[in-house]
Amino acid sequence: MTLTATKFTPEVMLSAPRRSAGIPNPSGKLALYTVSTYSFTNHKKTVQIKVLNIESGDSVLLVDEPGWSEPVWLSDEEVLYLKSRDNGCTTLVVRHVNSSAVELSYEAGSITAPISNVKVKKLSDGTVAFACSALTAPDGQLFNPETEKKPHSSAKVYTTLFVRHWDAWNSENYSSLFYGVLDHSHGKYSLRGNALTNALAGTRLSSPVPPFGGAGDFDLSESGLVFVAKDPELDLALYTKTDLYFTPLKSFAESKPPSPQLVKTPGLEGYSNSPVFSHCGKRVAFTRMRSRQYESDKPRLMLVPDIHSPDKTQEFYATSDGAGGWDSRPDSILWSRDDTTLYVTAESHARTLIFQLPSTPSKATSLPTPIETPEGNVSSFHLLGSAETGHLFVSSTSLIDNSCYSVANPSSNSCKVISSASKQGKSFGLSRASIDSITFRGAGGDYDVHALVVRPSSFNKADTKKKYPLCMLIHGGPQGAWQDSWSTRWNPAVFAEQGYVVVCPNPTGSTGYGMALEDGITGDWGGRPYNDLVRCYEWVVEHMPEVDGSRAVALGASYGGYMINWIQGHPLGRKFKALVCHDGVFSTLNQWCTEELFFPVHDFEGTLYDNRPAYEKWDPARFVGDWATPQLVVHSELDYRLPITEGLAAFNVLQARKVPSKLLVFPDENHVRRNMKYTLSLFFMSWLKMSGRICVGF
């Protein structure tokens, strides 16, 4: 599956096979994963299911047919996956890993609608609990858009907030959790009654939480289901609050589940995330934020000691002032086999690491420490094999490697790479020698700013006469960060291989450097973050002799696009030969055109009508009279977070002022986009080269 290239280009990046995170089987000998590949020859995408031999590192093809999804292990040698049908129905298919099996695959059930986010759990009676999510009609039944009667009018009528979200107009249909039982008889699994039960029917609750909620929003055990859902009593557009609920089940065959029980967390009213049952099924670990109007608040690691007493929860590293003693953002959670240890991912200085700590808050007396993992970012991790080993199967990426599988040993703090899709970058002509980082003093004077640096693979440190143009990438969020991880959206190596030295700063507002830096952007969008970027440019020009600061470009998306427009109207904008604004903000006074209104309410410290000066202060449109740098504007018509008019307004100003500019519009893409990566990558390159304002150094 390895693609080999002498030069890393947008085409190479997008045609390189992409592996999913690996999932080991119960014995820990095999790992299940998927591979998607795009061909520029026939302009088609193929997706396969493969199985990795963890000991040898070799893989075999398991499924190579259209329409499948969601593969999960049922046993050591059996995989269940979904098969989509033309009428919108879904078939459950079981496939044997052992090619000598009498029957390689068979159907285990059929559902009358599309389903997703499958989870299974082997139960003590030999059956398997099956859970998934699906769209639900107002009557609580499964919703199938293929069989739904089409209305005679396209009109939509709303009388409350939150009329659309991300890239779709909201409807009366909602996401819900369904469960059932897979019986095992005569060597085959079958879905009992060929039916699923809606766990949330009649509750006004919806899970997973859109637009990005998935299988991580719920978990199952012998005790029942835990899941997160928005508070139905609060306006979804104005509040982030999601609560954790527990639905006790005597059996996953129950046709009328009891009402979900609220897990109480006094003093914490923000997002709840990542609920995970302990192996004993009694305890649950999860994360919870404090503010109910701040989507990027610090998650607190939480424990429910007994899920049958959901009103009693405990916080890890709690402090009397409520700030919390661990200044990090815990995310994914994994229990050790004996339930005495928790493994938790968290960002730390442009990486996502795995930390370990006691599973009881009273025993967690010192801050958690990271275990050894490969260079880059951990994207997924699972227990491997028996309780005796204590090893973890880790999936990760880096700036040079799009997929790496490794085995980590927490007890010896060691790690062994099992398989790398790109041979740790060699297949792309990339290496760690191209990756660096810098640190400079921030504009506030009392903090440092960290930035990743990616140089061309042809860079020769000994050639002191060679000068490279600068490419500064500005991340979105704004509460986000550039990390040592792979991306097909904004891949720094793609720019570097065109002859740029790429600098990716993490200024005020960035995550992974403590909450003080992250929260510092609140009410200060164009203040400290902008001045941090000024400091970054000045530091690079002064301390990196290989960079030609007179040949520089800057690019940003979302908040990064806001910053590009802000830079346009300020002195830093004259330092760059060209700018690229991708789905950015033209005017902060338009922020109430967005869907999640809690975002501007928090970041601008109030509503538009209660605190208008805060919106006006950091409005890029105030300074359009100074716009002068050539600019590419990219926007998507299905971007409901920052509507298309933001891009059109910026382009109209540039054109009216006779500033060299170009507009690239994607009619069928959203704020993150799904299919525009190829065009976008090539267009960025062509704009920067053909604008005549920048001369790349290759």
XYZ file of C-alpha atoms in Angstrom:
698
model
C 0.000 0.000 0.000
C 3.057 2.273 0.206
C 3.274 5.082 -2.324
C 6.831 6.140 -3.201
C 7.639 9.629 -4.464
C 10.820 11.592 -5.022
C 9.065 14.886 -4.259
C 6.173 15.568 -1.910
C 3.460 17.406 -3.830
C -0.279 17.987 -3.278
C -0.962 15.101 -5.662
C 1.302 12.772 -3.707
C -0.265 13.820 -0.403
C -3.800 13.170 -1.611
C -3.132 9.939 -3.514
C -1.165 8.402 -0.638
C -3.172 5.629 1.085
C -4.765 6.828 4.334
C -5.054 4.377 7.173
C -7.538 4.665 9.997
C -6.575 4.115 13.610
C -5.846 0.457 14.324
C -8.016 -1.600 16.689
C -6.489 -4.765 18.187
C -8.491 -7.977 18.596
C -9.062 -9.453 22.093
C -5.875 -11.575 22.054
C -3.749 -8.656 20.890
C -2.307 -10.524 17.916
C -4.130 -8.697 15.122
C -5.247 -5.121 14.470
C -8.170 -4.057 12.308
C -7.920 -0.919 10.196
C -9.221 0.669 7.004
C -7.376 2.155 4.032
C -8.747 4.772 1.649
C -6.964 5.690 -1.581
C -7.748 8.302 -4.204
C -6.630 7.716 -7.784
C -5.872 10.645 -10.071
C -6.002 8.207 -12.991
C -9.688 7.344 -12.717
C -10.635 10.037 -10.153
C -12.146 7.494 -7.818
C -11.736 6.630 -4.168
C -11.369 3.049 -2.973
C -11.743 1.899 0.623
C -10.585 -1.434 2.033
C -10.617 -3.252 5.366
C -7.275 -4.771 6.317
C -5.851 -6.763 9.209
C -2.370 -6.213 10.604
C -0.289 -8.964 12.197
C 1.069 -7.036 15.168
C 4.081 -9.287 15.650
C 5.305 -9.315 12.034
C 3.942 -5.972 10.844
C 2.429 -7.618 7.756
C -1.120 -6.891 6.577
C -3.726 -8.857 4.651
C -6.775 -7.623 2.765
C -10.090 -8.537 4.381
C -12.793 -6.605 2.496
C -12.531 -4.831 -0.854
C -16.043 -3.924 -1.942
C -18.121 -0.701 -2.075
C -20.653 0.390 0.507
C -19.157 -0.996 3.714
C -18.319 0.934 6.916
C -17.771 0.688 10.699
C -15.722 -2.536 11.100
C -15.462 -3.834 14.711
C -14.167 -7.043 16.282
C -16.758 -9.556 17.501
C -14.158 -12.137 18.513
C -10.521 -12.943 17.834
C -11.292 -14.024 14.272
C -14.635 -12.385 13.417
C -15.305 -8.841 12.250
C -18.696 -7.159 11.976
C -19.225 -4.296 9.534
C -22.117 -2.370 7.982
C -23.181 -2.686 4.362
C -25.296 0.103 2.837
C -28.157 -0.867 0.548
C -29.706 1.124 -2.294
C -32.962 1.715 -0.391
C -31.200 3.332 2.553
C -31.264 0.144 4.618
C -28.232 -1.291 6.388
C -27.086 -4.896 6.560
C -24.912 -6.266 9.368
C -22.217 -8.472 7.845
C -19.904 -10.794 9.764
C -16.594 -11.734 8.145
C -14.078 -14.347 9.292
C -10.418 -13.328 9.371
C -9.375 -16.947 8.910
C -9.601 -17.632 5.168
C -10.030 -21.368 5.840
C -13.363 -20.816 7.590
C -16.274 -22.780 6.158
C -18.237 -19.585 5.499
C -16.121 -16.467 5.078
C -19.000 -13.993 5.493
C -22.724 -13.903 6.192
C -25.511 -11.467 7.059
C -26.276 -11.107 10.754
C -29.199 -8.731 10.457
C -30.815 -5.903 8.536
C -31.863 -2.421 9.693
C -34.459 -0.358 7.812
C -32.419 2.864 7.900
C -28.824 4.148 7.833
C -26.937 3.634 11.122
C -23.431 4.573 12.304
C -21.077 4.747 15.298
C -21.281 1.036 16.052
C -20.097 -0.313 19.407
C -20.239 -3.894 20.655
C -19.660 -5.475 24.070
C -19.309 -9.163 24.891
C -21.674 -10.007 27.763
C -21.348 -12.631 30.464
C -24.194 -14.732 29.027
C -22.329 -15.217 25.743
C -24.373 -12.695 23.768
C -23.021 -9.422 22.400
C -24.538 -6.029 23.195
C -24.897 -3.938 20.053
C -25.267 -0.141 20.082
C -25.243 2.510 17.369
C -26.610 5.911 16.453
C -29.152 6.831 13.796
C -31.401 9.663 12.717
C -34.795 9.449 14.364
C -38.196 10.757 13.337
C -40.286 12.797 15.814
C -42.186 9.641 16.793
C -38.936 8.001 17.902
C -38.726 5.592 14.975
C -35.710 5.145 12.724
C -35.611 7.727 9.954
C -34.762 6.656 6.409
C -34.356 9.629 4.026
C -34.606 7.301 1.014
C -38.139 6.196 1.848
C -39.362 9.470 3.321
C -42.214 11.135 1.437
C -40.912 14.239 -0.309
C -42.687 17.537 0.548
C -44.326 19.628 -2.166
C -42.670 22.814 -0.910
C -39.039 23.580 -0.047
C -39.998 26.262 2.491
C -38.606 26.053 6.026
C -40.295 27.750 8.968
C -38.650 28.377 12.365
C -39.816 30.025 15.548
C -36.731 29.425 17.740
C -32.975 29.910 17.557
C -30.598 27.383 15.977
C -32.163 27.112 12.551
C -29.090 25.598 10.938
C -25.846 23.976 12.059
C -22.469 23.590 10.368
C -23.660 22.786 6.809
C -27.308 21.778 7.117
C -30.624 23.373 8.036
C -32.022 21.783 11.178
C -35.125 19.631 10.863
C -37.462 17.777 13.195
C -35.293 14.663 12.871
C -32.613 14.132 15.503
C -29.813 11.731 16.333
C -30.509 8.998 18.870
C -28.894 5.895 20.337
C -30.227 2.429 19.578
C -29.336 -0.931 21.101
C -29.968 -4.618 20.562
C -28.562 -8.095 21.131
C -26.423 -10.252 18.865
C -27.074 -13.896 19.649
C -24.444 -16.538 18.894
C -25.757 -19.917 17.825
C -24.410 -22.687 15.587
C -21.279 -20.658 14.907
C -23.125 -17.560 13.696
C -24.186 -14.204 15.104
C -27.663 -12.812 14.474
C -29.455 -9.652 15.557
C -32.261 -10.763 17.867
C -35.640 -9.980 16.356
C -33.830 -8.107 13.591
C -34.723 -4.960 15.546
C -33.185 -2.168 17.598
C -34.583 -0.218 20.554
C -34.399 3.578 20.786
C -32.696 4.257 24.116
C -33.740 7.926 24.121
C -37.352 7.673 22.947
C -39.585 10.248 24.630
C -36.715 11.924 26.522
C -36.090 15.084 24.415
C -32.428 14.045 24.467
C -30.214 13.614 21.412
C -26.875 11.821 21.144
C -24.244 11.873 19.683
C -23.957 15.652 19.817
C -23.654 17.231 16.339
C -21.770 18.162 14.313
C -18.717 16.164 15.433
C -20.108 13.756 18.037
C -19.556 10.075 17.376
C -18.875 6.780 19.100
C -16.895 8.637 21.766
C -20.134 10.221 23.014
C -21.409 6.970 24.531
C -20.291 3.657 26.009
C -21.909 0.395 27.091
C -21.377 -2.287 29.707
C -23.354 -5.002 31.473
C -24.905 -2.154 33.505
C -26.381 -0.288 30.552
C -25.530 2.834 28.548
C -23.807 6.104 29.399
C -23.996 8.978 26.933
C -23.661 12.742 26.617
C -26.451 14.992 25.340
C -27.272 18.697 25.218
C -29.371 20.085 28.055
C -32.887 20.275 26.518
C -33.834 23.118 28.858
C -31.203 25.487 27.406
C -31.055 27.133 23.996
C -28.672 25.084 21.851
C -27.390 28.163 20.033
C -26.447 30.043 23.190
C -25.119 27.339 25.510
C -22.514 24.591 25.256
C -23.781 22.561 28.201
C -23.897 18.813 27.599
C -24.690 16.443 30.457
C -23.756 12.837 31.107
C -26.647 10.385 31.472
C -26.914 6.755 32.527
C -29.590 4.384 31.240
C -29.600 1.257 33.426
C -30.455 -1.920 31.528
C -31.110 -5.344 32.969
C -30.742 -6.654 29.449
C -29.957 -5.218 26.018
C -33.120 -6.983 24.905
C -35.322 -4.594 26.922
C -37.868 -3.048 24.570
C -38.808 -0.239 26.969
C -35.685 1.240 28.570
C -36.014 3.203 31.814
C -35.584 6.959 31.792
C -31.948 8.138 31.672
C -30.480 9.276 34.994
C -28.557 12.554 35.112
C -24.956 12.369 36.355
C -24.530 15.417 38.581
C -21.366 17.554 38.674
C -21.953 20.535 40.998
C -20.092 23.650 39.845
C -19.322 22.237 36.401
C -21.861 23.095 33.688
C -19.999 22.928 30.359
C -19.315 20.211 27.831
C -19.247 16.605 29.025
C -17.194 14.255 26.865
C -15.520 10.859 26.485
C -17.525 8.667 28.932
C -15.846 5.278 29.401
C -16.961 2.379 31.605
C -14.396 0.568 33.713
C -13.992 -3.142 32.932
C -16.004 -4.045 36.008
C -18.884 -1.975 34.610
C -19.392 -0.103 37.862
C -17.288 3.044 37.394
C -17.252 5.662 34.647
C -14.531 8.160 33.766
C -15.324 11.213 31.647
C -14.411 14.875 31.162
C -16.434 17.950 32.070
C -15.953 21.694 31.514
C -16.990 24.387 33.952
C -18.419 27.186 31.765
C -21.655 26.574 29.894
C -20.874 29.211 27.252
C -17.223 28.458 26.454
C -16.594 25.644 24.006
C -12.816 25.687 24.655
C -12.896 25.724 28.459
C -10.533 23.357 30.264
C -11.962 19.829 30.521
C -11.726 18.328 34.019
C -11.114 14.617 34.414
C -14.035 13.149 36.349
C -15.017 9.853 37.983
C -18.356 8.293 38.844
C -17.321 5.764 41.561
C -20.621 3.906 41.265
C -22.743 4.505 38.188
C -25.833 3.395 40.128
C -25.283 6.490 42.299
C -24.953 9.075 39.511
C -25.335 12.017 41.879
C -21.925 11.321 43.406
C -18.973 12.330 41.226
C -15.342 13.140 41.924
C -12.911 15.470 40.155
C -9.250 14.639 39.638
C -6.806 17.343 40.753
C -9.583 19.533 42.142
C -8.532 22.771 43.885
C -10.394 25.009 46.299
C -10.477 27.899 43.815
C -12.107 25.714 41.162
C -9.268 26.221 38.649
C -8.027 22.626 38.856
C -4.478 21.514 39.567
C -3.670 19.946 36.186
C -3.221 22.736 33.617
C -3.916 20.502 30.628
C -6.880 19.417 28.532
C -7.622 15.684 29.068
C -9.401 14.102 26.130
C -9.571 10.359 25.327
C -9.671 7.949 28.296
C -8.693 4.285 28.657
C -8.904 2.013 31.726
C -6.173 -0.511 32.519
C -7.229 -4.174 32.607
C -7.422 -4.183 36.422
C -9.149 -0.754 36.526
C -6.445 0.713 38.792
C -4.931 3.051 36.201
C -6.258 5.556 33.697
C -4.499 6.410 30.457
C -5.534 9.842 29.177
C -4.502 11.857 26.124
C -3.782 15.577 26.393
C -2.057 18.240 24.295
C 1.423 19.343 25.307
C 3.613 21.723 23.264
C 2.404 20.808 19.765
C 1.939 17.126 20.544
C -0.820 14.902 21.882
C 0.598 12.520 24.481
C -0.685 9.677 26.663
C -0.568 10.342 30.402
C -1.078 7.752 33.129
C -2.480 8.241 36.608
C -4.288 6.289 39.355
C -7.959 5.727 38.591
C -9.015 7.011 42.029
C -8.811 10.799 42.541
C -7.646 10.472 46.157
C -4.642 8.447 44.981
C -3.752 10.878 42.198
C -1.579 13.031 44.443
C 0.983 14.012 41.803
C 0.428 15.327 38.297
C 0.256 12.653 35.583
C 3.319 11.863 33.519
C 3.436 10.992 29.804
C 4.489 7.587 28.571
C 6.862 7.030 25.668
C 5.184 7.213 22.234
C 6.552 7.830 18.723
C 7.396 11.377 17.639
C 4.255 13.215 16.641
C 0.651 13.015 17.784
C -1.285 10.142 19.319
C -4.622 9.813 17.529
C -5.922 6.601 19.145
C -4.852 3.969 21.660
C -6.158 0.634 22.936
C -5.236 -2.048 25.455
C -3.255 -4.822 23.850
C -3.684 -8.479 24.777
C -3.931 -9.934 28.256
C -3.885 -8.199 31.599
C -0.339 -9.384 32.239
C 1.285 -7.395 29.449
C -0.151 -3.952 30.198
C 0.866 -2.860 26.692
C -0.965 -0.309 24.543
C -1.533 -0.359 20.793
C -0.993 3.245 19.653
C -1.986 4.920 16.393
C -0.224 8.187 15.643
C 0.812 10.621 12.921
C 3.473 13.298 12.542
C 4.424 16.115 10.202
C 6.235 13.582 8.004
C 4.246 10.371 8.583
C 0.550 9.951 7.801
C 0.107 6.756 9.841
C 2.167 4.922 12.426
C 1.220 1.905 14.545
C 3.286 1.140 17.617
C 3.221 -0.802 20.881
C 3.862 1.197 24.051
C 4.906 -0.363 27.341
C 3.972 2.005 30.202
C 5.779 -0.080 32.841
C 9.169 0.223 31.102
C 8.298 3.550 29.435
C 9.331 2.212 26.046
C 7.767 2.112 22.612
C 8.284 -0.007 19.490
C 7.081 0.993 16.003
C 5.217 -1.878 14.330
C 4.185 -0.322 11.017
C 4.527 3.030 9.268
C 2.458 3.695 6.152
C 5.073 6.069 4.747
C 8.111 4.346 6.270
C 8.327 7.280 8.666
C 8.288 9.778 5.829
C 10.833 8.131 3.546
C 8.205 7.183 0.966
C 7.387 10.889 0.601
C 10.999 12.021 0.555
C 10.520 13.543 4.024
C 12.501 13.130 7.227
C 12.672 14.456 10.779
C 15.708 16.487 9.735
C 13.278 18.930 8.094
C 11.307 19.455 11.316
C 12.341 22.007 13.905
C 10.804 24.444 16.364
C 11.533 27.909 17.696
C 10.542 29.774 20.853
C 10.368 33.532 21.219
C 9.046 35.994 23.785
C 5.378 36.811 23.403
C 3.945 40.307 23.084
C 2.666 40.202 26.653
C 6.240 39.976 27.910
C 5.616 37.274 30.514
C 5.176 34.217 28.289
C 6.934 32.411 25.450
C 5.423 31.509 22.083
C 6.287 28.223 20.395
C 6.303 27.662 16.638
C 6.912 24.617 14.478
C 9.298 24.979 11.544
C 9.326 22.821 8.411
C 12.169 23.247 5.928
C 12.400 21.810 2.398
C 13.911 18.330 2.190
C 16.545 19.860 -0.108
C 17.614 22.336 2.573
C 21.385 22.419 3.052
C 22.498 24.066 6.264
C 26.067 24.330 4.951
C 24.937 26.507 2.035
C 24.831 29.826 3.865
C 24.186 31.792 0.657
C 20.917 30.042 -0.123
C 17.838 32.058 0.887
C 14.301 30.707 1.124
C 11.011 32.624 1.090
C 8.952 32.476 4.254
C 5.516 30.883 4.499
C 3.697 31.721 7.743
C 0.657 29.555 8.498
C -1.892 30.907 11.012
C -4.144 28.351 12.682
C -7.865 28.594 13.298
C -9.918 28.060 16.393
C -8.814 30.485 17.653
C -8.453 28.054 20.558
C -6.428 25.515 18.580
C -2.803 24.812 17.701
C -0.419 23.622 15.037
C 0.760 20.184 16.077
C 3.335 17.648 14.994
C 0.636 15.737 13.139
C -0.428 14.879 9.604
C -3.107 16.797 7.746
C -4.539 16.683 4.244
C -6.125 20.099 4.733
C -3.165 22.262 5.737
C -0.004 20.223 5.411
C 3.118 22.335 6.110
C 5.353 19.882 4.219
C 3.429 20.560 0.986
C 4.382 24.233 1.216
C 7.936 23.484 2.322
C 8.535 21.186 -0.635
C 7.648 24.064 -2.974
C 10.726 25.853 -1.683
C 9.496 27.689 1.417
C 10.653 27.674 4.993
C 7.321 27.188 6.752
C 6.733 28.638 10.215
C 3.611 27.606 12.163
C 3.288 29.786 15.288
C 1.061 28.997 18.267
C 0.341 32.494 19.624
C -2.031 33.676 22.339
C -5.208 31.594 22.159
C -3.390 28.365 21.326
C -4.079 25.126 23.170
C -1.470 22.846 24.705
C 0.483 25.547 26.534
C -1.688 26.102 29.575
C -5.011 27.835 30.064
C -3.497 31.283 30.674
C -2.208 31.463 27.105
C -5.398 29.931 25.714
C -7.759 32.222 27.611
C -5.619 35.271 26.831
C -7.369 35.773 23.496
C -10.790 36.365 25.062
C -11.817 39.940 24.302
C -8.482 40.508 22.542
C -8.785 38.912 19.080
C -6.609 41.415 17.224
C -4.427 42.388 20.198
C -1.949 39.967 21.730
C -2.362 37.293 19.024
C -1.532 39.820 16.284
C 1.438 41.187 18.204
C 2.681 37.644 18.857
C 2.685 37.126 15.082
C 4.592 40.379 14.613
C 7.149 39.092 17.123
C 7.286 35.798 15.243
C 8.032 37.465 11.908
C 10.688 39.691 13.472
C 12.328 36.760 15.290
C 12.476 34.652 12.134
C 14.021 37.456 10.069
C 16.595 38.202 12.774
C 17.542 34.677 13.875
C 17.008 32.464 10.819
C 19.591 33.565 8.205
C 18.276 31.072 5.643
C 14.970 32.994 5.440
C 14.461 35.936 3.101
C 11.932 38.087 4.954
C 11.376 40.265 1.900
C 9.808 37.255 0.154
C 7.118 36.173 2.578
C 3.526 34.977 2.369
C 0.917 34.318 5.073
C -2.089 32.011 4.980
C -4.877 31.295 7.453
C -8.280 29.615 7.753
C -11.275 30.343 9.994
C -9.820 32.459 12.820
C -6.604 32.298 10.811
C -8.597 33.846 7.966
C -9.808 36.532 10.356
C -6.190 37.255 11.229
C -5.239 37.494 7.559
C -7.898 40.195 7.088
C -6.760 41.899 10.285
C -3.127 41.803 9.110
C -4.217 43.338 5.782
C -5.197 46.541 7.550
C -2.142 46.718 9.814
C 1.632 47.192 9.373
C 2.433 43.471 9.349
C 0.391 43.186 6.160
C 2.979 45.194 4.261
C 5.692 42.663 5.181
C 4.060 39.981 3.018
C 4.022 39.715 -0.763
C 0.740 37.770 -0.795
C -1.981 36.697 1.634
C -4.511 33.853 1.596
C -7.776 34.093 3.586
C -9.631 30.799 3.780
C -13.193 30.819 5.209
C -12.290 33.832 7.308
C -14.062 36.694 9.080
C -14.509 39.938 7.158
C -16.375 41.782 9.923
C -16.837 40.796 13.552
C -20.120 42.743 13.484
C -21.414 39.875 11.342
C -20.611 37.217 13.949
C -24.297 36.825 14.747
C -24.785 35.301 11.313
C -23.169 32.177 12.745
C -25.087 29.236 14.248
C -23.328 28.594 17.567
C -23.888 31.997 19.130
C -22.211 30.974 22.362
C -18.911 31.406 20.519
C -19.076 35.188 19.912
C -20.862 35.700 23.249
C -17.849 34.248 25.030
C -14.968 35.505 22.898
C -16.344 39.059 22.638
C -17.525 39.019 26.254
C -21.180 39.637 25.607
C -23.876 39.917 23.006
C -23.742 42.269 20.045
C -26.416 44.454 21.627
C -24.943 44.473 25.148
C -21.261 44.873 24.232
C -21.103 46.243 20.685
C -17.802 48.134 21.309
C -15.982 44.809 21.825
C -17.132 43.619 18.400
C -16.230 46.935 16.783
C -12.786 47.128 18.371
C -11.492 44.008 16.636
C -13.367 44.397 13.349
C -11.084 43.929 10.290
C -13.594 45.902 8.190
C -12.658 49.059 10.127
C -9.287 49.078 8.365
C -10.196 48.215 4.756
C -8.887 51.626 3.704
C -5.384 50.265 4.299
C -5.786 46.974 2.426
C -3.017 46.786 -0.174
C -1.402 43.329 -0.257
C -2.409 40.894 -3.049
C -4.827 38.345 -1.605
C -6.519 35.082 -2.482
C -9.964 34.674 -0.897
C -11.319 31.130 -0.519
C -14.824 30.441 0.770
C -17.467 27.711 0.805
C -21.188 28.174 0.234
C -22.159 25.515 2.789
C -20.109 27.242 5.469
C -22.825 28.194 7.944
C -20.281 28.998 10.657
C -18.852 31.872 8.608
C -21.289 32.474 5.722
C -20.137 32.975 2.139
C -20.844 36.721 2.365
C -17.724 37.085 4.551
C -15.556 35.954 1.656
C -17.509 37.940 -0.911
C -17.199 41.152 1.109
C -13.429 40.774 1.454
C -13.034 40.089 -2.273
C -15.301 43.004 -3.214
C -13.205 45.403 -1.131
C -9.963 44.148 -2.670
C -11.331 44.457 -6.196
C -12.815 47.906 -5.589
C -9.462 49.077 -4.235
C -7.686 47.587 -7.286
C -5.665 45.253 -5.077
C -4.596 42.148 -7.089
C -6.949 39.454 -5.821
C -8.736 36.267 -6.737
C -11.853 34.533 -5.374
C -12.161 30.734 -5.144
C -15.640 29.458 -4.214
C -16.763 25.900 -3.441
C -20.569 25.599 -3.777
C -20.805 22.171 -2.093
C -18.327 22.458 0.778
C -18.605 23.446 4.445
C -16.301 25.121 6.963
C -14.028 22.083 7.276
C -14.675 20.801 3.742
C -14.801 17.278 2.480
C -13.743 17.133 -1.149
C -11.968 20.386 -1.927
C -8.536 19.461 -0.575
C -6.957 18.646 -3.926
C -8.162 21.792 -5.679
C -7.355 23.925 -2.661
C -3.778 22.676 -2.303
C -3.018 23.208 -5.994
C -4.760 26.586 -6.054
C -2.733 27.847 -3.090
C 0.438 26.899 -4.908
C -0.619 28.414 -8.224
C -1.735 31.668 -6.579
C 1.497 32.109 -4.652
C 3.585 31.373 -7.761
C 1.538 33.070 -10.461
C 0.635 36.228 -8.556
C 4.030 37.562 -9.604
C 4.611 38.864 -6.078
C 6.486 35.872 -4.723
C 9.415 33.933 -6.090
C 9.804 30.509 -4.532
C 13.307 29.316 -3.911
C 13.559 26.008 -5.729
